[in-house]
């Protein structure tokens, strides 16, 4: 009895594999990347415009030891998370300033208040992250995984080891 295949074309199978890989990569990025010394920070104000705007997401390196003038740092000051550029470094700490601000911050940032150094910015990343954290994204991912499993099941050969695309068995020799 011939089995029906769920996905008949190579292109649809390739697209399904790519979508599944993308889903798993996004899960890795969202849940495992922060455990490796990196974190995502949501930008809440326009103090770093025009380069970094409210609604952007920045990727910070949390284990950066060398902080230099010109680096954009994420820090916690008085219960508020901020993202500003280092303009001066001295014995008291780091003087910072938002690129859109006229005056530097009135305080120095101590090393223990620093969360990390900005290494990348994703414009309007908050919209994307809101979707990636939503139940709709997880449902979509689960459907992809179910389809992936169904397509593998549909490709399973009727007879174990025969006509399987990944297993090559020697043919039986005919007796003459």
mmCIF file of the C-alpha atoms, coordinates in Angstrom:
data_MODEL
# 
_entry.id   MODEL 
# 
loop_
_atom_site.group_PDB 
_atom_site.id 
_atom_site.type_symbol 
_atom_site.label_atom_id 
_atom_site.label_alt_id 
_atom_site.label_comp_id 
_atom_site.label_asym_id 
_atom_site.label_entity_id 
_atom_site.label_seq_id 
_atom_site.pdbx_PDB_ins_code 
_atom_site.Cartn_x 
_atom_site.Cartn_y 
_atom_site.Cartn_z 
_atom_site.occupancy 
_atom_site.B_iso_or_equiv 
_atom_site.pdbx_formal_charge 
_atom_site.auth_seq_id 
_atom_site.auth_comp_id 
_atom_site.auth_asym_id 
_atom_site.auth_atom_id 
_atom_site.pdbx_PDB_model_num 
ATOM 1   C CA . UNK A 1 1   ? 0.000  0.000   0.000   1.00 0.00 ? 1   UNK A CA 1 
ATOM 2   C CA . UNK A 1 2   ? 1.438  3.333   -1.057  1.00 0.00 ? 2   UNK A CA 1 
ATOM 3   C CA . UNK A 1 3   ? 1.510  6.035   1.611   1.00 0.00 ? 3   UNK A CA 1 
ATOM 4   C CA . UNK A 1 4   ? 0.359  9.585   0.927   1.00 0.00 ? 4   UNK A CA 1 
ATOM 5   C CA . UNK A 1 5   ? 2.955  12.212  1.552   1.00 0.00 ? 5   UNK A CA 1 
ATOM 6   C CA . UNK A 1 6   ? 2.033  15.320  3.462   1.00 0.00 ? 6   UNK A CA 1 
ATOM 7   C CA . UNK A 1 7   ? 4.612  17.374  1.577   1.00 0.00 ? 7   UNK A CA 1 
ATOM 8   C CA . UNK A 1 8   ? 5.189  16.232  -1.964  1.00 0.00 ? 8   UNK A CA 1 
ATOM 9   C CA . UNK A 1 9   ? 7.640  18.839  -3.248  1.00 0.00 ? 9   UNK A CA 1 
ATOM 10  C CA . UNK A 1 10  ? 11.181 19.505  -2.230  1.00 0.00 ? 10  UNK A CA 1 
ATOM 11  C CA . UNK A 1 11  ? 10.520 23.242  -2.022  1.00 0.00 ? 11  UNK A CA 1 
ATOM 12  C CA . UNK A 1 12  ? 7.769  22.927  0.561   1.00 0.00 ? 12  UNK A CA 1 
ATOM 13  C CA . UNK A 1 13  ? 9.937  20.589  2.624   1.00 0.00 ? 13  UNK A CA 1 
ATOM 14  C CA . UNK A 1 14  ? 12.814 23.056  2.398   1.00 0.00 ? 14  UNK A CA 1 
ATOM 15  C CA . UNK A 1 15  ? 10.560 25.937  3.479   1.00 0.00 ? 15  UNK A CA 1 
ATOM 16  C CA . UNK A 1 16  ? 9.259  23.934  6.420   1.00 0.00 ? 16  UNK A CA 1 
ATOM 17  C CA . UNK A 1 17  ? 12.821 23.119  7.505   1.00 0.00 ? 17  UNK A CA 1 
ATOM 18  C CA . UNK A 1 18  ? 13.847 26.769  7.188   1.00 0.00 ? 18  UNK A CA 1 
ATOM 19  C CA . UNK A 1 19  ? 10.829 27.985  9.191   1.00 0.00 ? 19  UNK A CA 1 
ATOM 20  C CA . UNK A 1 20  ? 11.463 25.413  11.918  1.00 0.00 ? 20  UNK A CA 1 
ATOM 21  C CA . UNK A 1 21  ? 15.143 26.349  12.095  1.00 0.00 ? 21  UNK A CA 1 
ATOM 22  C CA . UNK A 1 22  ? 14.216 30.042  12.307  1.00 0.00 ? 22  UNK A CA 1 
ATOM 23  C CA . UNK A 1 23  ? 11.744 29.336  15.127  1.00 0.00 ? 23  UNK A CA 1 
ATOM 24  C CA . UNK A 1 24  ? 14.317 27.337  17.113  1.00 0.00 ? 24  UNK A CA 1 
ATOM 25  C CA . UNK A 1 25  ? 16.979 30.015  16.511  1.00 0.00 ? 25  UNK A CA 1 
ATOM 26  C CA . UNK A 1 26  ? 14.663 32.713  17.818  1.00 0.00 ? 26  UNK A CA 1 
ATOM 27  C CA . UNK A 1 27  ? 13.908 30.635  20.918  1.00 0.00 ? 27  UNK A CA 1 
ATOM 28  C CA . UNK A 1 28  ? 17.645 30.200  21.475  1.00 0.00 ? 28  UNK A CA 1 
ATOM 29  C CA . UNK A 1 29  ? 18.210 33.936  21.098  1.00 0.00 ? 29  UNK A CA 1 
ATOM 30  C CA . UNK A 1 30  ? 15.420 34.915  23.470  1.00 0.00 ? 30  UNK A CA 1 
ATOM 31  C CA . UNK A 1 31  ? 16.016 32.382  26.224  1.00 0.00 ? 31  UNK A CA 1 
ATOM 32  C CA . UNK A 1 32  ? 19.622 31.190  26.083  1.00 0.00 ? 32  UNK A CA 1 
ATOM 33  C CA . UNK A 1 33  ? 21.546 34.222  24.828  1.00 0.00 ? 33  UNK A CA 1 
ATOM 34  C CA . UNK A 1 34  ? 21.045 36.176  28.088  1.00 0.00 ? 34  UNK A CA 1 
ATOM 35  C CA . UNK A 1 35  ? 22.812 33.325  29.922  1.00 0.00 ? 35  UNK A CA 1 
ATOM 36  C CA . UNK A 1 36  ? 25.921 33.782  27.758  1.00 0.00 ? 36  UNK A CA 1 
ATOM 37  C CA . UNK A 1 37  ? 26.861 37.340  28.741  1.00 0.00 ? 37  UNK A CA 1 
ATOM 38  C CA . UNK A 1 38  ? 24.481 39.206  26.453  1.00 0.00 ? 38  UNK A CA 1 
ATOM 39  C CA . UNK A 1 39  ? 21.114 40.823  27.108  1.00 0.00 ? 39  UNK A CA 1 
ATOM 40  C CA . UNK A 1 40  ? 18.444 42.759  25.278  1.00 0.00 ? 40  UNK A CA 1 
ATOM 41  C CA . UNK A 1 41  ? 17.439 46.180  26.595  1.00 0.00 ? 41  UNK A CA 1 
ATOM 42  C CA . UNK A 1 42  ? 14.338 48.103  25.546  1.00 0.00 ? 42  UNK A CA 1 
ATOM 43  C CA . UNK A 1 43  ? 14.934 51.793  24.864  1.00 0.00 ? 43  UNK A CA 1 
ATOM 44  C CA . UNK A 1 44  ? 12.249 53.858  26.573  1.00 0.00 ? 44  UNK A CA 1 
ATOM 45  C CA . UNK A 1 45  ? 13.245 57.449  25.747  1.00 0.00 ? 45  UNK A CA 1 
ATOM 46  C CA . UNK A 1 46  ? 14.656 59.506  22.913  1.00 0.00 ? 46  UNK A CA 1 
ATOM 47  C CA . UNK A 1 47  ? 17.743 60.711  24.788  1.00 0.00 ? 47  UNK A CA 1 
ATOM 48  C CA . UNK A 1 48  ? 20.053 58.826  22.376  1.00 0.00 ? 48  UNK A CA 1 
ATOM 49  C CA . UNK A 1 49  ? 18.446 60.026  19.136  1.00 0.00 ? 49  UNK A CA 1 
ATOM 50  C CA . UNK A 1 50  ? 19.046 60.077  16.237  1.00 0.00 ? 50  UNK A CA 1 
ATOM 51  C CA . UNK A 1 51  ? 21.135 56.880  16.473  1.00 0.00 ? 51  UNK A CA 1 
ATOM 52  C CA . UNK A 1 52  ? 18.994 55.023  19.017  1.00 0.00 ? 52  UNK A CA 1 
ATOM 53  C CA . UNK A 1 53  ? 15.319 55.905  19.440  1.00 0.00 ? 53  UNK A CA 1 
ATOM 54  C CA . UNK A 1 54  ? 12.499 55.067  21.811  1.00 0.00 ? 54  UNK A CA 1 
ATOM 55  C CA . UNK A 1 55  ? 11.058 51.716  20.755  1.00 0.00 ? 55  UNK A CA 1 
ATOM 56  C CA . UNK A 1 56  ? 14.418 50.285  19.692  1.00 0.00 ? 56  UNK A CA 1 
ATOM 57  C CA . UNK A 1 57  ? 16.006 47.210  21.231  1.00 0.00 ? 57  UNK A CA 1 
ATOM 58  C CA . UNK A 1 58  ? 19.734 47.178  21.959  1.00 0.00 ? 58  UNK A CA 1 
ATOM 59  C CA . UNK A 1 59  ? 21.945 44.167  22.513  1.00 0.00 ? 59  UNK A CA 1 
ATOM 60  C CA . UNK A 1 60  ? 24.419 44.666  25.346  1.00 0.00 ? 60  UNK A CA 1 
ATOM 61  C CA . UNK A 1 61  ? 27.483 42.692  26.359  1.00 0.00 ? 61  UNK A CA 1 
ATOM 62  C CA . UNK A 1 62  ? 27.171 42.253  30.107  1.00 0.00 ? 62  UNK A CA 1 
ATOM 63  C CA . UNK A 1 63  ? 30.718 41.067  30.803  1.00 0.00 ? 63  UNK A CA 1 
ATOM 64  C CA . UNK A 1 64  ? 32.614 43.889  29.113  1.00 0.00 ? 64  UNK A CA 1 
ATOM 65  C CA . UNK A 1 65  ? 35.578 44.842  31.304  1.00 0.00 ? 65  UNK A CA 1 
ATOM 66  C CA . UNK A 1 66  ? 37.027 47.731  29.289  1.00 0.00 ? 66  UNK A CA 1 
ATOM 67  C CA . UNK A 1 67  ? 34.695 50.696  28.999  1.00 0.00 ? 67  UNK A CA 1 
ATOM 68  C CA . UNK A 1 68  ? 36.039 53.599  26.972  1.00 0.00 ? 68  UNK A CA 1 
ATOM 69  C CA . UNK A 1 69  ? 34.918 57.111  26.208  1.00 0.00 ? 69  UNK A CA 1 
ATOM 70  C CA . UNK A 1 70  ? 32.422 56.951  23.350  1.00 0.00 ? 70  UNK A CA 1 
ATOM 71  C CA . UNK A 1 71  ? 30.916 53.597  24.424  1.00 0.00 ? 71  UNK A CA 1 
ATOM 72  C CA . UNK A 1 72  ? 27.149 53.492  24.910  1.00 0.00 ? 72  UNK A CA 1 
ATOM 73  C CA . UNK A 1 73  ? 26.388 51.836  28.227  1.00 0.00 ? 73  UNK A CA 1 
ATOM 74  C CA . UNK A 1 74  ? 23.263 50.563  29.935  1.00 0.00 ? 74  UNK A CA 1 
ATOM 75  C CA . UNK A 1 75  ? 23.128 51.315  33.642  1.00 0.00 ? 75  UNK A CA 1 
ATOM 76  C CA . UNK A 1 76  ? 20.752 51.425  36.606  1.00 0.00 ? 76  UNK A CA 1 
ATOM 77  C CA . UNK A 1 77  ? 20.627 54.721  38.487  1.00 0.00 ? 77  UNK A CA 1 
ATOM 78  C CA . UNK A 1 78  ? 18.118 55.396  41.248  1.00 0.00 ? 78  UNK A CA 1 
ATOM 79  C CA . UNK A 1 79  ? 15.887 52.518  40.150  1.00 0.00 ? 79  UNK A CA 1 
ATOM 80  C CA . UNK A 1 80  ? 15.789 53.784  36.548  1.00 0.00 ? 80  UNK A CA 1 
ATOM 81  C CA . UNK A 1 81  ? 17.456 51.963  33.697  1.00 0.00 ? 81  UNK A CA 1 
ATOM 82  C CA . UNK A 1 82  ? 19.293 54.315  31.328  1.00 0.00 ? 82  UNK A CA 1 
ATOM 83  C CA . UNK A 1 83  ? 21.249 54.080  28.094  1.00 0.00 ? 83  UNK A CA 1 
ATOM 84  C CA . UNK A 1 84  ? 23.773 56.891  27.547  1.00 0.00 ? 84  UNK A CA 1 
ATOM 85  C CA . UNK A 1 85  ? 27.204 57.487  26.007  1.00 0.00 ? 85  UNK A CA 1 
ATOM 86  C CA . UNK A 1 86  ? 30.354 57.674  28.160  1.00 0.00 ? 86  UNK A CA 1 
ATOM 87  C CA . UNK A 1 87  ? 31.958 61.097  27.683  1.00 0.00 ? 87  UNK A CA 1 
ATOM 88  C CA . UNK A 1 88  ? 34.441 61.051  30.560  1.00 0.00 ? 88  UNK A CA 1 
ATOM 89  C CA . UNK A 1 89  ? 36.108 58.477  32.776  1.00 0.00 ? 89  UNK A CA 1 
ATOM 90  C CA . UNK A 1 90  ? 37.753 59.326  36.095  1.00 0.00 ? 90  UNK A CA 1 
ATOM 91  C CA . UNK A 1 91  ? 38.239 58.051  39.643  1.00 0.00 ? 91  UNK A CA 1 
ATOM 92  C CA . UNK A 1 92  ? 34.599 58.737  40.578  1.00 0.00 ? 92  UNK A CA 1 
ATOM 93  C CA . UNK A 1 93  ? 33.241 56.651  37.688  1.00 0.00 ? 93  UNK A CA 1 
ATOM 94  C CA . UNK A 1 94  ? 31.877 57.459  34.266  1.00 0.00 ? 94  UNK A CA 1 
ATOM 95  C CA . UNK A 1 95  ? 30.274 60.729  33.177  1.00 0.00 ? 95  UNK A CA 1 
ATOM 96  C CA . UNK A 1 96  ? 27.507 60.038  30.648  1.00 0.00 ? 96  UNK A CA 1 
ATOM 97  C CA . UNK A 1 97  ? 25.320 62.034  28.306  1.00 0.00 ? 97  UNK A CA 1 
ATOM 98  C CA . UNK A 1 98  ? 22.444 61.235  26.017  1.00 0.00 ? 98  UNK A CA 1 
ATOM 99  C CA . UNK A 1 99  ? 23.274 62.128  22.407  1.00 0.00 ? 99  UNK A CA 1 
ATOM 100 C CA . UNK A 1 100 ? 20.091 64.244  22.173  1.00 0.00 ? 100 UNK A CA 1 
ATOM 101 C CA . UNK A 1 101 ? 20.716 65.985  25.516  1.00 0.00 ? 101 UNK A CA 1 
ATOM 102 C CA . UNK A 1 102 ? 22.470 69.355  25.663  1.00 0.00 ? 102 UNK A CA 1 
ATOM 103 C CA . UNK A 1 103 ? 24.140 68.797  29.025  1.00 0.00 ? 103 UNK A CA 1 
ATOM 104 C CA . UNK A 1 104 ? 25.897 65.769  30.500  1.00 0.00 ? 104 UNK A CA 1 
ATOM 105 C CA . UNK A 1 105 ? 24.211 63.850  33.288  1.00 0.00 ? 105 UNK A CA 1 
ATOM 106 C CA . UNK A 1 106 ? 24.610 65.480  36.715  1.00 0.00 ? 106 UNK A CA 1 
ATOM 107 C CA . UNK A 1 107 ? 25.977 62.279  38.221  1.00 0.00 ? 107 UNK A CA 1 
ATOM 108 C CA . UNK A 1 108 ? 28.772 59.777  37.735  1.00 0.00 ? 108 UNK A CA 1 
ATOM 109 C CA . UNK A 1 109 ? 27.969 56.137  37.010  1.00 0.00 ? 109 UNK A CA 1 
ATOM 110 C CA . UNK A 1 110 ? 29.859 53.661  39.184  1.00 0.00 ? 110 UNK A CA 1 
ATOM 111 C CA . UNK A 1 111 ? 31.087 50.358  37.694  1.00 0.00 ? 111 UNK A CA 1 
ATOM 112 C CA . UNK A 1 112 ? 28.639 48.309  39.799  1.00 0.00 ? 112 UNK A CA 1 
ATOM 113 C CA . UNK A 1 113 ? 25.699 50.265  38.316  1.00 0.00 ? 113 UNK A CA 1 
ATOM 114 C CA . UNK A 1 114 ? 26.625 49.309  34.747  1.00 0.00 ? 114 UNK A CA 1 
ATOM 115 C CA . UNK A 1 115 ? 24.610 46.487  33.159  1.00 0.00 ? 115 UNK A CA 1 
ATOM 116 C CA . UNK A 1 116 ? 26.592 46.326  29.928  1.00 0.00 ? 116 UNK A CA 1 
ATOM 117 C CA . UNK A 1 117 ? 27.986 47.941  26.792  1.00 0.00 ? 117 UNK A CA 1 
ATOM 118 C CA . UNK A 1 118 ? 25.773 48.376  23.731  1.00 0.00 ? 118 UNK A CA 1 
ATOM 119 C CA . UNK A 1 119 ? 27.011 46.347  20.743  1.00 0.00 ? 119 UNK A CA 1 
ATOM 120 C CA . UNK A 1 120 ? 23.980 46.531  18.400  1.00 0.00 ? 120 UNK A CA 1 
ATOM 121 C CA . UNK A 1 121 ? 20.693 48.362  18.034  1.00 0.00 ? 121 UNK A CA 1 
ATOM 122 C CA . UNK A 1 122 ? 17.537 47.060  16.348  1.00 0.00 ? 122 UNK A CA 1 
ATOM 123 C CA . UNK A 1 123 ? 15.217 49.861  15.182  1.00 0.00 ? 123 UNK A CA 1 
ATOM 124 C CA . UNK A 1 124 ? 11.637 49.440  16.427  1.00 0.00 ? 124 UNK A CA 1 
ATOM 125 C CA . UNK A 1 125 ? 12.662 46.118  17.937  1.00 0.00 ? 125 UNK A CA 1 
ATOM 126 C CA . UNK A 1 126 ? 10.042 46.394  20.694  1.00 0.00 ? 126 UNK A CA 1 
ATOM 127 C CA . UNK A 1 127 ? 7.296  45.569  18.179  1.00 0.00 ? 127 UNK A CA 1 
ATOM 128 C CA . UNK A 1 128 ? 9.130  42.444  17.044  1.00 0.00 ? 128 UNK A CA 1 
ATOM 129 C CA . UNK A 1 129 ? 9.914  41.399  20.624  1.00 0.00 ? 129 UNK A CA 1 
ATOM 130 C CA . UNK A 1 130 ? 6.282  41.926  21.642  1.00 0.00 ? 130 UNK A CA 1 
ATOM 131 C CA . UNK A 1 131 ? 5.249  39.441  18.940  1.00 0.00 ? 131 UNK A CA 1 
ATOM 132 C CA . UNK A 1 132 ? 8.031  36.990  19.839  1.00 0.00 ? 132 UNK A CA 1 
ATOM 133 C CA . UNK A 1 133 ? 6.871  36.994  23.476  1.00 0.00 ? 133 UNK A CA 1 
ATOM 134 C CA . UNK A 1 134 ? 3.217  36.551  22.557  1.00 0.00 ? 134 UNK A CA 1 
ATOM 135 C CA . UNK A 1 135 ? 1.186  33.322  22.725  1.00 0.00 ? 135 UNK A CA 1 
ATOM 136 C CA . UNK A 1 136 ? 0.601  33.633  18.952  1.00 0.00 ? 136 UNK A CA 1 
ATOM 137 C CA . UNK A 1 137 ? 4.325  33.117  18.292  1.00 0.00 ? 137 UNK A CA 1 
ATOM 138 C CA . UNK A 1 138 ? 4.454  30.045  20.521  1.00 0.00 ? 138 UNK A CA 1 
ATOM 139 C CA . UNK A 1 139 ? 1.356  28.577  18.859  1.00 0.00 ? 139 UNK A CA 1 
ATOM 140 C CA . UNK A 1 140 ? 2.874  29.215  15.434  1.00 0.00 ? 140 UNK A CA 1 
ATOM 141 C CA . UNK A 1 141 ? 6.083  27.509  16.548  1.00 0.00 ? 141 UNK A CA 1 
ATOM 142 C CA . UNK A 1 142 ? 4.229  24.504  17.931  1.00 0.00 ? 142 UNK A CA 1 
ATOM 143 C CA . UNK A 1 143 ? 2.325  24.168  14.654  1.00 0.00 ? 143 UNK A CA 1 
ATOM 144 C CA . UNK A 1 144 ? 5.638  24.216  12.773  1.00 0.00 ? 144 UNK A CA 1 
ATOM 145 C CA . UNK A 1 145 ? 7.012  21.469  15.002  1.00 0.00 ? 145 UNK A CA 1 
ATOM 146 C CA . UNK A 1 146 ? 3.850  19.393  14.561  1.00 0.00 ? 146 UNK A CA 1 
ATOM 147 C CA . UNK A 1 147 ? 4.047  19.812  10.777  1.00 0.00 ? 147 UNK A CA 1 
ATOM 148 C CA . UNK A 1 148 ? 7.717  18.872  10.905  1.00 0.00 ? 148 UNK A CA 1 
ATOM 149 C CA . UNK A 1 149 ? 6.854  15.689  12.795  1.00 0.00 ? 149 UNK A CA 1 
ATOM 150 C CA . UNK A 1 150 ? 3.965  14.895  10.457  1.00 0.00 ? 150 UNK A CA 1 
ATOM 151 C CA . UNK A 1 151 ? 6.145  15.322  7.390   1.00 0.00 ? 151 UNK A CA 1 
ATOM 152 C CA . UNK A 1 152 ? 8.798  12.997  8.809   1.00 0.00 ? 152 UNK A CA 1 
ATOM 153 C CA . UNK A 1 153 ? 6.076  10.451  9.620   1.00 0.00 ? 153 UNK A CA 1 
ATOM 154 C CA . UNK A 1 154 ? 4.670  10.737  6.105   1.00 0.00 ? 154 UNK A CA 1 
ATOM 155 C CA . UNK A 1 155 ? 8.101  9.999   4.667   1.00 0.00 ? 155 UNK A CA 1 
ATOM 156 C CA . UNK A 1 156 ? 8.585  6.866   6.764   1.00 0.00 ? 156 UNK A CA 1 
ATOM 157 C CA . UNK A 1 157 ? 8.912  3.818   4.518   1.00 0.00 ? 157 UNK A CA 1 
ATOM 158 C CA . UNK A 1 158 ? 6.336  1.057   4.673   1.00 0.00 ? 158 UNK A CA 1 
ATOM 159 C CA . UNK A 1 159 ? 8.990  -1.620  5.095   1.00 0.00 ? 159 UNK A CA 1 
ATOM 160 C CA . UNK A 1 160 ? 11.696 -0.941  7.630   1.00 0.00 ? 160 UNK A CA 1 
ATOM 161 C CA . UNK A 1 161 ? 14.927 0.088   5.928   1.00 0.00 ? 161 UNK A CA 1 
ATOM 162 C CA . UNK A 1 162 ? 13.564 -0.140  2.369   1.00 0.00 ? 162 UNK A CA 1 
ATOM 163 C CA . UNK A 1 163 ? 13.326 2.900   0.142   1.00 0.00 ? 163 UNK A CA 1 
ATOM 164 C CA . UNK A 1 164 ? 14.301 5.197   2.982   1.00 0.00 ? 164 UNK A CA 1 
ATOM 165 C CA . UNK A 1 165 ? 15.930 8.375   1.623   1.00 0.00 ? 165 UNK A CA 1 
ATOM 166 C CA . UNK A 1 166 ? 18.685 8.365   4.258   1.00 0.00 ? 166 UNK A CA 1 
ATOM 167 C CA . UNK A 1 167 ? 19.528 4.662   4.522   1.00 0.00 ? 167 UNK A CA 1 
ATOM 168 C CA . UNK A 1 168 ? 21.187 2.849   1.674   1.00 0.00 ? 168 UNK A CA 1 
ATOM 169 C CA . UNK A 1 169 ? 21.064 -0.915  1.984   1.00 0.00 ? 169 UNK A CA 1 
ATOM 170 C CA . UNK A 1 170 ? 22.752 -3.305  -0.383  1.00 0.00 ? 170 UNK A CA 1 
ATOM 171 C CA . UNK A 1 171 ? 20.378 -5.054  -2.769  1.00 0.00 ? 171 UNK A CA 1 
ATOM 172 C CA . UNK A 1 172 ? 19.939 -8.760  -2.484  1.00 0.00 ? 172 UNK A CA 1 
ATOM 173 C CA . UNK A 1 173 ? 21.691 -10.676 -5.207  1.00 0.00 ? 173 UNK A CA 1 
ATOM 174 C CA . UNK A 1 174 ? 19.594 -12.834 -7.425  1.00 0.00 ? 174 UNK A CA 1 
ATOM 175 C CA . UNK A 1 175 ? 20.497 -16.465 -7.718  1.00 0.00 ? 175 UNK A CA 1 
ATOM 176 C CA . UNK A 1 176 ? 21.232 -17.443 -11.293 1.00 0.00 ? 176 UNK A CA 1 
# 
